[in-house]
Coordinates of C-alpha atoms and ligand atoms in Angstrom, one line a residue:
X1 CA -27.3 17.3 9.9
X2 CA -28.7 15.6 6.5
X3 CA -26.4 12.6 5.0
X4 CA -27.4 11.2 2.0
X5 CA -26.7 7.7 2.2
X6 CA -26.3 5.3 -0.9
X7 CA -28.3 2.3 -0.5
X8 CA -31.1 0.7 -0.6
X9 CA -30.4 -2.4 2.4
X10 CA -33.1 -1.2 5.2
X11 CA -30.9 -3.6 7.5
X12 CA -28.0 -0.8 6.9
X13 CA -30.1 2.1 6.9
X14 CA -31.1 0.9 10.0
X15 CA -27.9 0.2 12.1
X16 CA -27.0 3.7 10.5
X17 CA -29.4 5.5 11.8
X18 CA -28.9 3.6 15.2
X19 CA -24.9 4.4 15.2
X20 CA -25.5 8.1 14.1
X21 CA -29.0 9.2 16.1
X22 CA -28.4 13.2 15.2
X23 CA -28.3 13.0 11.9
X24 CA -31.2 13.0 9.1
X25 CA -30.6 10.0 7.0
X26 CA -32.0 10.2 3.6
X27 CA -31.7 6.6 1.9
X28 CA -30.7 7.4 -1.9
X29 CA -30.6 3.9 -3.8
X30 CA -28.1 4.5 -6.5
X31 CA -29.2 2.3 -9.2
X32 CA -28.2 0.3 -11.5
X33 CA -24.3 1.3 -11.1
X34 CA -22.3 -1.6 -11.2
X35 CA -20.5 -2.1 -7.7
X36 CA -17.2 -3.5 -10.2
X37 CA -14.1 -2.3 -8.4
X38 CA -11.6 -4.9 -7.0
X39 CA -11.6 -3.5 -3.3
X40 CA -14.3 -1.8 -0.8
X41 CA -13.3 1.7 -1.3
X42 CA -13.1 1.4 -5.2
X43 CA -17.2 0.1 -5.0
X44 CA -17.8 2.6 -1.6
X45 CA -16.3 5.3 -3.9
X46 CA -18.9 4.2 -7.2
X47 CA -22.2 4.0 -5.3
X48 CA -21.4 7.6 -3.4
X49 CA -20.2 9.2 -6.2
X50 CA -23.6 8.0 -8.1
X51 CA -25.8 9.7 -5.8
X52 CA -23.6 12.4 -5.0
X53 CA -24.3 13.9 -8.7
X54 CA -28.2 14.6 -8.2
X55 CA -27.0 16.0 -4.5
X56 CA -24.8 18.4 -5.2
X57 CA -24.0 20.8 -1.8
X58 CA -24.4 18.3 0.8
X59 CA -22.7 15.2 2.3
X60 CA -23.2 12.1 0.8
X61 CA -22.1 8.4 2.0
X62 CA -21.9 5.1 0.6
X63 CA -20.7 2.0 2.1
X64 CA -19.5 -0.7 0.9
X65 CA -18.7 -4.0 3.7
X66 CA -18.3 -7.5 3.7
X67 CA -16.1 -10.5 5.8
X68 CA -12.9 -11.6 4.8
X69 CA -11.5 -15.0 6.0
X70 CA -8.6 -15.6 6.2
X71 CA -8.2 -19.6 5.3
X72 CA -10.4 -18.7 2.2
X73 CA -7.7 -15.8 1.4
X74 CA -9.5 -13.0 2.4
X75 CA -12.7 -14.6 -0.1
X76 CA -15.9 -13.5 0.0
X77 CA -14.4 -10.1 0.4
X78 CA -15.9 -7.8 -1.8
X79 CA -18.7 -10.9 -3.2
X80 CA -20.1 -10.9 0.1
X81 CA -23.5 -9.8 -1.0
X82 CA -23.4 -12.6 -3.9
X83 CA -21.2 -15.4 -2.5
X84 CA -23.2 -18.0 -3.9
X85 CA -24.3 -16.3 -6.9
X86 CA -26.8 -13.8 -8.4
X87 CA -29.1 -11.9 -6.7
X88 CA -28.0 -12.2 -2.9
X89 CA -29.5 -15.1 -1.5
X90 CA -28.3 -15.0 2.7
X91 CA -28.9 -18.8 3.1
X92 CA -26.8 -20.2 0.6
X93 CA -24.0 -17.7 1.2
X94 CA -24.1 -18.8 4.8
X95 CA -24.9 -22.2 3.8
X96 CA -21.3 -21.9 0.8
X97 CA -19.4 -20.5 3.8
X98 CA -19.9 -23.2 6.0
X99 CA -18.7 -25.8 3.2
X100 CA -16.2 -24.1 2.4
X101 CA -14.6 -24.0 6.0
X102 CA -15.7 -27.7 6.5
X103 CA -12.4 -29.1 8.4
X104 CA -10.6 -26.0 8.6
X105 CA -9.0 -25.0 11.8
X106 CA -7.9 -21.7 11.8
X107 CA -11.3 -19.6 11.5
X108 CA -9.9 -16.3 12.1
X109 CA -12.2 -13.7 9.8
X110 CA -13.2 -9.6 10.0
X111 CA -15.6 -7.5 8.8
X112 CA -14.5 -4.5 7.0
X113 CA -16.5 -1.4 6.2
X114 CA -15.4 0.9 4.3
X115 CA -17.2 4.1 4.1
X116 CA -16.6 6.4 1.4
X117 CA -18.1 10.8 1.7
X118 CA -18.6 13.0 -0.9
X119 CA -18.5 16.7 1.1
X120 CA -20.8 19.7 0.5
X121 CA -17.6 21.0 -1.6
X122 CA -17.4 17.7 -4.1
X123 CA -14.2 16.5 -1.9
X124 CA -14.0 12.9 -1.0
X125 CA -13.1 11.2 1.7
X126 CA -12.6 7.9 2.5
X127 CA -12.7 6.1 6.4
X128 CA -12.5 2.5 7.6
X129 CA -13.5 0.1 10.3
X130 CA -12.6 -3.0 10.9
X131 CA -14.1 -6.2 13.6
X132 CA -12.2 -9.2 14.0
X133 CA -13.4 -12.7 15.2
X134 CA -14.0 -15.8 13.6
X135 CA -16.4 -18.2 11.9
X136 CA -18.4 -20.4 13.9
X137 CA -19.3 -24.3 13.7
X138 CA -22.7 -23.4 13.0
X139 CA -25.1 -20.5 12.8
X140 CA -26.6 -19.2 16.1
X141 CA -29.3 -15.9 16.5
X142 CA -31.6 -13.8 14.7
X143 CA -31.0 -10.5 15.2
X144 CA -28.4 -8.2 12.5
X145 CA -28.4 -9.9 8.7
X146 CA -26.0 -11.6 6.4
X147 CA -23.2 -13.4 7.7
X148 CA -24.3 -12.1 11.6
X149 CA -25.3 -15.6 13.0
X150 CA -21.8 -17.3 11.9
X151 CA -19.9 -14.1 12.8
X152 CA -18.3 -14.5 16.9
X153 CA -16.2 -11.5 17.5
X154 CA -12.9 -11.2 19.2
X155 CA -13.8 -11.7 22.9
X156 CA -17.5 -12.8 22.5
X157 CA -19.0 -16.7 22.9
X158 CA -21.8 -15.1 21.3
X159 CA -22.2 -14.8 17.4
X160 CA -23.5 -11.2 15.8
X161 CA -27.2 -12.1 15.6
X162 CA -27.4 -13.2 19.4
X163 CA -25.9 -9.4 20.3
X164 CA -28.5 -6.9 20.9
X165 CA -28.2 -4.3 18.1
X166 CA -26.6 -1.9 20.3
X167 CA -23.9 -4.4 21.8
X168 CA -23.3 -5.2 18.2
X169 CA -23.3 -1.2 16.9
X170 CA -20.6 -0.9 19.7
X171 CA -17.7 -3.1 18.4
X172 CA -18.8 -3.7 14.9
X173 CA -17.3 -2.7 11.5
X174 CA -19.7 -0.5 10.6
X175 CA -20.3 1.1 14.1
X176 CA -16.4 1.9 14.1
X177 CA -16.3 3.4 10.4
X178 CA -19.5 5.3 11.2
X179 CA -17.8 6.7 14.5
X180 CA -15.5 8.6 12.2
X181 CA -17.5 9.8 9.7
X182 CA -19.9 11.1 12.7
X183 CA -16.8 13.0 13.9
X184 CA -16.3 14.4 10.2
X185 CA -19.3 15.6 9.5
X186 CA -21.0 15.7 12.9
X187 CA -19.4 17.6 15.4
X188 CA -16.0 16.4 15.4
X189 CA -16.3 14.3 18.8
X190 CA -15.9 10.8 18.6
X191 CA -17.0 8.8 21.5
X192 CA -14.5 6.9 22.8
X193 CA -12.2 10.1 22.6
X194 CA -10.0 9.0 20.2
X195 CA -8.6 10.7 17.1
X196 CA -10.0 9.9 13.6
X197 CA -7.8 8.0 11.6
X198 CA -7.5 6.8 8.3
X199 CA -9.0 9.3 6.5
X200 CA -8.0 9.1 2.8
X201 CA -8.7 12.4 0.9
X202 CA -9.6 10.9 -2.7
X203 CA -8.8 13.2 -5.0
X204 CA -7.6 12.8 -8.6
X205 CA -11.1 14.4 -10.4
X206 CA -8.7 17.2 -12.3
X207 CA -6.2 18.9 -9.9
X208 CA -4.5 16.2 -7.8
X209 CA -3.4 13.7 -11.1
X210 CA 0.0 15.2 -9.6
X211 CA -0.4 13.7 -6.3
X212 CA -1.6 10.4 -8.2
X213 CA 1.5 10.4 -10.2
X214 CA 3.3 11.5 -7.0
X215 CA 2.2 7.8 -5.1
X216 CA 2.3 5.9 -8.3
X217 CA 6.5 6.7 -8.0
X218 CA 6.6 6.3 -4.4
X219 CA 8.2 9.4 -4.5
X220 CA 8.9 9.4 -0.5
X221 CA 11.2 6.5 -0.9
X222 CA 13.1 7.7 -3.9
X223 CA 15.6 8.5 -1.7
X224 CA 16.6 5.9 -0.4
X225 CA 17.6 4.6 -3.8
X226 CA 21.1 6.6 -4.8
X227 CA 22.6 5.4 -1.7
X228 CA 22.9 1.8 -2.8
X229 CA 24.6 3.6 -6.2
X230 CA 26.8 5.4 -4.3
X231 CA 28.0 3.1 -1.7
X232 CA 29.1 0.7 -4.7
X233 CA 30.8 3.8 -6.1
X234 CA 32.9 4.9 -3.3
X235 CA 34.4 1.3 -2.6
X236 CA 36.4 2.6 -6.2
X237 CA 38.6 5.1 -4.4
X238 CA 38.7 3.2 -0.9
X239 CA 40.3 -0.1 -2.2
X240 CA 41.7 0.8 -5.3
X241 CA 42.5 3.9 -5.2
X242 CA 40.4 5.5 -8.4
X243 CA 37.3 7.0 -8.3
X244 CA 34.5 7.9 -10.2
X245 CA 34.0 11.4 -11.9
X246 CA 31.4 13.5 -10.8
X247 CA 29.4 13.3 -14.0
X248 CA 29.9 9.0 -13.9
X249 CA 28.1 9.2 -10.5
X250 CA 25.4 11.4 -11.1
X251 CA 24.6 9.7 -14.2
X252 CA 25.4 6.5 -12.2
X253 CA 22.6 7.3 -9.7
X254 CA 19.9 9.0 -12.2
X255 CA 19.7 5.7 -14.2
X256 CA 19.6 3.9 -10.9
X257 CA 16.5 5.8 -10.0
X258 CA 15.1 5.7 -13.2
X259 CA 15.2 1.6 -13.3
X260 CA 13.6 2.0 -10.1
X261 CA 10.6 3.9 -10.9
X262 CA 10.5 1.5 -14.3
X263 CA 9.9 -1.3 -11.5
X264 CA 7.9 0.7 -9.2
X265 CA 5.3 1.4 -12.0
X266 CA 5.4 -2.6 -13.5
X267 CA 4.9 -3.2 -9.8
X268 CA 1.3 -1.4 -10.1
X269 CA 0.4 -2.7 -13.6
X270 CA 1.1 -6.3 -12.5
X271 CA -1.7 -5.3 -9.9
X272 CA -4.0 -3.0 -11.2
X273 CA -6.6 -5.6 -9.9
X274 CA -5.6 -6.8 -6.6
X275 CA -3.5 -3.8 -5.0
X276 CA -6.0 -1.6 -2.5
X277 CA -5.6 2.1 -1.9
X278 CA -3.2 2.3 -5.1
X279 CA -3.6 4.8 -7.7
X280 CA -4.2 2.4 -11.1
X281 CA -7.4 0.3 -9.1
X282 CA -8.6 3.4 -8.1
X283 CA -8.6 4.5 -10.9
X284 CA -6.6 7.7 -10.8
X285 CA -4.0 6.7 -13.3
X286 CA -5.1 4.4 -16.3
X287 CA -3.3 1.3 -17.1
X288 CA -2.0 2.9 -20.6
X289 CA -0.7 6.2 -18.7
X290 CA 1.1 3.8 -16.9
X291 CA 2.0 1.2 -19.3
X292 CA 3.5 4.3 -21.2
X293 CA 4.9 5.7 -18.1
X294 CA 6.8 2.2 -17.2
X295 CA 8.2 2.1 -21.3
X296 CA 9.5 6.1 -20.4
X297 CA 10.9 5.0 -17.4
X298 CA 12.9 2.2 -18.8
X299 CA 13.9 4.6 -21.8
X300 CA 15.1 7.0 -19.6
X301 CA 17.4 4.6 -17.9
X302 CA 19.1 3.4 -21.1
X303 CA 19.5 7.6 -22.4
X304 CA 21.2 8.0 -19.1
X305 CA 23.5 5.1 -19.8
X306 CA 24.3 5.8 -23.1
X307 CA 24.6 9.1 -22.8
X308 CA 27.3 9.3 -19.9
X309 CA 28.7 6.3 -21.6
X310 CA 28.3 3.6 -18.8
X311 CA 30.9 0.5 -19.0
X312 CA 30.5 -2.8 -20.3
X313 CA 29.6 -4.7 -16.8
X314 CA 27.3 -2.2 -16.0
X315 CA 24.7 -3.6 -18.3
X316 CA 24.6 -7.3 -17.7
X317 CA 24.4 -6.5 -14.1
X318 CA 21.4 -4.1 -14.6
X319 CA 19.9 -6.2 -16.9
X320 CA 19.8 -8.6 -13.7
X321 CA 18.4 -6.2 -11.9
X322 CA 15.5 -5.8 -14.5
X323 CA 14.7 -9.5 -14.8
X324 CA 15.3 -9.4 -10.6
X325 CA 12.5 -6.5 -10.9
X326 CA 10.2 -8.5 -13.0
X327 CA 10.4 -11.8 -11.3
X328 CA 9.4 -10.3 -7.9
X329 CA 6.7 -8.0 -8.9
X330 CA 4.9 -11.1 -10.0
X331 CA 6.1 -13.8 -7.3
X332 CA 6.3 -11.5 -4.6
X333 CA 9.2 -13.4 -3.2
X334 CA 10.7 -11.2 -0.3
X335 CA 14.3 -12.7 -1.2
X336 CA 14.3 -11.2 -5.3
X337 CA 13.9 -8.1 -3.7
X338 CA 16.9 -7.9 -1.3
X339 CA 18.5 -9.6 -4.7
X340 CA 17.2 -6.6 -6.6
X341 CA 19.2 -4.1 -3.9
X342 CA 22.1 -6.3 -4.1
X343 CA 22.1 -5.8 -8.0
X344 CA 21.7 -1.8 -7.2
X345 CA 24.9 -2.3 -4.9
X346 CA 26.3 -4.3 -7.7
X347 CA 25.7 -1.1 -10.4
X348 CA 27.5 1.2 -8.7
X349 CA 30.6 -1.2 -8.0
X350 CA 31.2 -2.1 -12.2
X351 CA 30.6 1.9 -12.8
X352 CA 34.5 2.3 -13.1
X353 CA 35.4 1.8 -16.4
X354 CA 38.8 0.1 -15.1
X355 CA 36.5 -2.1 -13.6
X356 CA 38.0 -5.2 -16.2
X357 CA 41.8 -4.4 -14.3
X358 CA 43.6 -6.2 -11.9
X359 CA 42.4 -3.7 -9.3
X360 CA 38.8 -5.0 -9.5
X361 CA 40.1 -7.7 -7.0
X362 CA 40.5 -5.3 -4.3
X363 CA 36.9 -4.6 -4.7
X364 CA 35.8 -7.9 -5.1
X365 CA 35.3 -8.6 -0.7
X366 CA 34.5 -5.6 0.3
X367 CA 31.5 -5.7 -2.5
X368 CA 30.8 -9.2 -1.8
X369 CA 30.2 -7.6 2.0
X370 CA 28.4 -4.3 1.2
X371 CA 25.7 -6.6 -0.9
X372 CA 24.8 -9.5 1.6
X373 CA 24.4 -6.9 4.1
X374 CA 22.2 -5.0 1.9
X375 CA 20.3 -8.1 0.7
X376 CA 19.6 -9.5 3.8
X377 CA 18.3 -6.1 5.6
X378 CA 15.7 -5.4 2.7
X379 CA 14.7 -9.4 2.4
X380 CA 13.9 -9.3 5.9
X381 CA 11.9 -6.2 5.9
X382 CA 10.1 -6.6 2.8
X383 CA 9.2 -10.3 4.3
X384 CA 8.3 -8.2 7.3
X385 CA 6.0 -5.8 5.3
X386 CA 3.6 -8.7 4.5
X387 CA 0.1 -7.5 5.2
X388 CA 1.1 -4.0 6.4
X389 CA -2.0 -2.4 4.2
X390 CA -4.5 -4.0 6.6
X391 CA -2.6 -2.9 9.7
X392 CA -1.5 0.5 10.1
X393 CA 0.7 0.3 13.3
X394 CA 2.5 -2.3 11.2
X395 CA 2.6 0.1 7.9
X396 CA 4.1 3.3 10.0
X397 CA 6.9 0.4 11.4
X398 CA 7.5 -0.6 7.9
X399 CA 8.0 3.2 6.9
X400 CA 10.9 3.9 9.6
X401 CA 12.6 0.6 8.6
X402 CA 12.7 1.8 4.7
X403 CA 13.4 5.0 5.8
X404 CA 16.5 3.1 7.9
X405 CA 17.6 1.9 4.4
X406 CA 20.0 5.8 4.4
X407 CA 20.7 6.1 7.6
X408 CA 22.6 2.4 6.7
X409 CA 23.9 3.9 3.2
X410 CA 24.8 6.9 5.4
X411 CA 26.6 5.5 8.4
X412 CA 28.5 3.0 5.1
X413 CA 29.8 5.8 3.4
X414 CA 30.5 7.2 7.1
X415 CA 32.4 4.4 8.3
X416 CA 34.6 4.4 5.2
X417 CA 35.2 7.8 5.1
X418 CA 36.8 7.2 8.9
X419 CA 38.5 4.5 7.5
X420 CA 40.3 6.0 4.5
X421 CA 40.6 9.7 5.6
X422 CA 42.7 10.7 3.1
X423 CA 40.5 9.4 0.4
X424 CA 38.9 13.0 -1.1
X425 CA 36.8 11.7 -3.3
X426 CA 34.7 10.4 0.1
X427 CA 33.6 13.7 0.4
X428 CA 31.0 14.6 -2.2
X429 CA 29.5 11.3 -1.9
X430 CA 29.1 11.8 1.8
X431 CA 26.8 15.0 0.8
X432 CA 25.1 13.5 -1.5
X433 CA 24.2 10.9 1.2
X434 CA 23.2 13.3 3.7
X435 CA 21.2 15.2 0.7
X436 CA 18.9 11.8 0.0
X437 CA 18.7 11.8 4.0
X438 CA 17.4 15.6 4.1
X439 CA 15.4 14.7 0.9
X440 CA 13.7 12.0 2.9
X441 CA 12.8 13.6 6.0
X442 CA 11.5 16.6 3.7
X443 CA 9.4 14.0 1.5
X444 CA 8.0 12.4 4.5
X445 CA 7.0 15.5 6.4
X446 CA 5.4 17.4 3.0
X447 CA 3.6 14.3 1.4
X448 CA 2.5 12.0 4.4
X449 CA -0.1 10.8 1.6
X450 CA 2.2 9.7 -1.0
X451 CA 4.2 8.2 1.6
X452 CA 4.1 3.8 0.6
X453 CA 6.5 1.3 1.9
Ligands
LIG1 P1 -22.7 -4.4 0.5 O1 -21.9 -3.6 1.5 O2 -24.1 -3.9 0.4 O3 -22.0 -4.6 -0.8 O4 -22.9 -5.8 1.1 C1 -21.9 -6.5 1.8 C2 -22.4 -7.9 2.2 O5 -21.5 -8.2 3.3 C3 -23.8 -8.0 2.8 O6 -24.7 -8.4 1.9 C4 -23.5 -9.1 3.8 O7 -23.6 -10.4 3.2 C5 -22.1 -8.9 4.3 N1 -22.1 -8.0 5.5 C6 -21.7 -6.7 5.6 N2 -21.9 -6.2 6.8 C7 -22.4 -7.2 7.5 C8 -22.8 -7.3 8.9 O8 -22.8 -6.4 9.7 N3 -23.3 -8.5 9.2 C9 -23.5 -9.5 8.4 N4 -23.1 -9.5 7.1 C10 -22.6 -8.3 6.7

């Protein structure tokens, strides 16, 4: 099998050809493309898709590695190859390393590879691999290049460069990301007999802007947004014996949803730079679609409001919600966003237009409940979330506690219905709970890709 392989390091092309023995490497340097992208698989995806042009009808690779550590905050990261500066000088990088760790304790570091195909049919697919270890006291061996002799993985008293390049091809980065892309375009065995994971189809040349769009709204968890609406709603006819109209809540929930995506999409803006495997830094959706898409959102919202004539509290308390929004995307404090919930909670609750009466003060506990419940479930899970991109065990967890957000809204609207049976208007808002739970399931089963916690 022929692989086409985007570089022009004869250290790479030779652990590559070492790690994948049946296959024909043909070393394609891709110059002068400028490796620019913020992450691994943004500058994997340039340098492959640079020689896949001039090989059109055959698999193509690029790589794109380098260590992260984690005292430095993940740095050199993606500079790897030019820690110190322009051109690559491996001493001084080593040498920059060292100084920079002088005094630290906690070493902890991993080499990433990312590994980024172009198919014999123009698709592309992305795989990763991933060693930890940490960063010794000094450098030690020979053999391997770059960062190899400072480099003691997980389990080892031995750095990279004093592993034979066979003990090193059999836990390192690359080795694991090449194991996959053997089993994609070799025969589909992998050794160790397990299943190839993290394959990424990148699309978004043309045909799949939909799917782009699709992750950019985090259209899986949509619904788990009305709930919060709806719960706030139905305390109306439980305690003080009014509801809302049908029309109130639906309009209720649709401007709920559409501050959401507003947040969602400022969310991505805010980091078009830093966020991996999202669509604006990979540059499926540019940062004026989305800037236009975020000012659409927030319209759409206010139309809603006006239209179906929202009361008077409803606005200060999603104007909270907005600044709530803002504040978090760029702090990233865990806490705003259970606050941000709590405000959604909050929505639904001054929907009533009686909301100024007396009978606001039967509401008042029951709210008070409803939102520090609410606050504290998605504080603690979005503080749990932390890091969930690196680790995908952690990422699928992260998914079922989100998706836990309506079976909570459910089993609320549940537990009131049981409590006030004779409360009618319960009932449509117990469908329209159990819809956002079928809507859910459905999402999650259909679009596994667009699926983001
Ligand atoms: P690039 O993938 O060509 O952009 O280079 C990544 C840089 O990361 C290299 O120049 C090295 O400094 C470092 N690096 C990547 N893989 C290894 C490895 O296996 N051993 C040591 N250093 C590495």
């Amino acid at each position: 099998m022929k692989l086409f392989v985007a570089t022009h390091n004869q250290h790479k092309i030779r652990e590559i050809s070492q790690i994948l023995p049946g296959f024909e490497i043909v070393p394609d340097d891709p110059e002068g493309v400028e490796e620019n992208a913020p992450d691994f698989v943004g500058n994997a995806l340039i340098k492959v898709r640079a020689i896949a042009e001039k090989h059109k009808g055959e698999w193509c690779m690029a790589d794109d590695s380098g260590l992260e550590v984690k005292a430095l905050g993940g740095a050199p990261g993606v500079h790897s190859a030019r820690y110190a500066g322009e051109p690559c000088n491996t001493p001084a990088n080593n040498a920059l390393l060292l100084k920079n760790l002088e005094g630290v304790k906690d070493r902890a570091a991993r080499f990433t590879c990312c590994c980024a195909l172009v198919d014999p049919s123009g698709e592309e697919l992305v795989v990763h691999g991933h060693c930890p270890g940490h960063i010794a006291e000094k450098a030690a061996g020979v053999e391997g290049f770059g960062y190899d002799p400072l480099f003691i993985p997980n389990g080892y008293d031995k750095s990279f460069a004093e592993l034979s390049a066979d003990e090193k091809n059999a836990i390192s980065h690359r080795g694991r990301a090449l194991e996959k892309v053997k089993a994609i375009v070799g025969d589909g065995s992998v050794a160790d007999g397990s299943r190839v994971e993290h394959v990424e189809r990148v699309e978004g040349k043309g045909g799949s802007r939909v799917l782009a769009w699709l992750k950019l709204f985090r259209v899986v968890n949509l619904p788990t947004v009305p709930g919060d609406v709806l719960v706030g709603a139905a305390l109306w006819p439980c305690f003080a014996g009014l509801g809302l109209s049908v029309s109130r809540t639906a309009a209720l929930v649709g401007a709920s949803v559409f501050l959401y995506l507003f947040g969602l999409v400022d969310n991505d803006i805010v980091g078009a730079k830093t966020d991996k495997g999202r669509p604006i830094p990979g540059g499926e959706i540019s940062i004026g679609a989305a800037r236009l898409a975020r000012f659409l959102c927030l319209a759409a919202a206010i139309g809603v409001a006006l239209g179906f004539g929202m009361p008077g509290l409803w606005w200060p308390m999603s104007f909270l919600l907005l600044v709530s929004v803002a504040l978090y995307n760029r702090t990233k404090w865990s806490f705003l966003m259970g606050v941000c919930r709590a405000l959604n909670l909050g929505c639904g609750v001054v929907a009533a237009n009686t909301v100024y009466s007396m009978d606001a003060a039967l509401l008042l506990e029951p709210a008070a409940v409803a939102c520090v419940i609410w606050l504290a479930y998605i504080w603690a899970v979005t503080w749990y979330s932390k890091g969930e991109e690196d680790d995908p065990e952690k990422k699928r967890r992260v998914g079922a506690l989100v998706g836990g957000i309506v079976y909570l809204q459910l089993t609320a609207l549940l537990v009131l219905s049981l409590m006030f049976p004779q409360v009618a208007a319960m009932r449509p808002l117990l469908i329209a709970g159990a819809v956002m739970l079928i809507l859910l399931r459905l999402f999650k089963t259909l679009l596994p890709k667009v699926s983001a916690s």
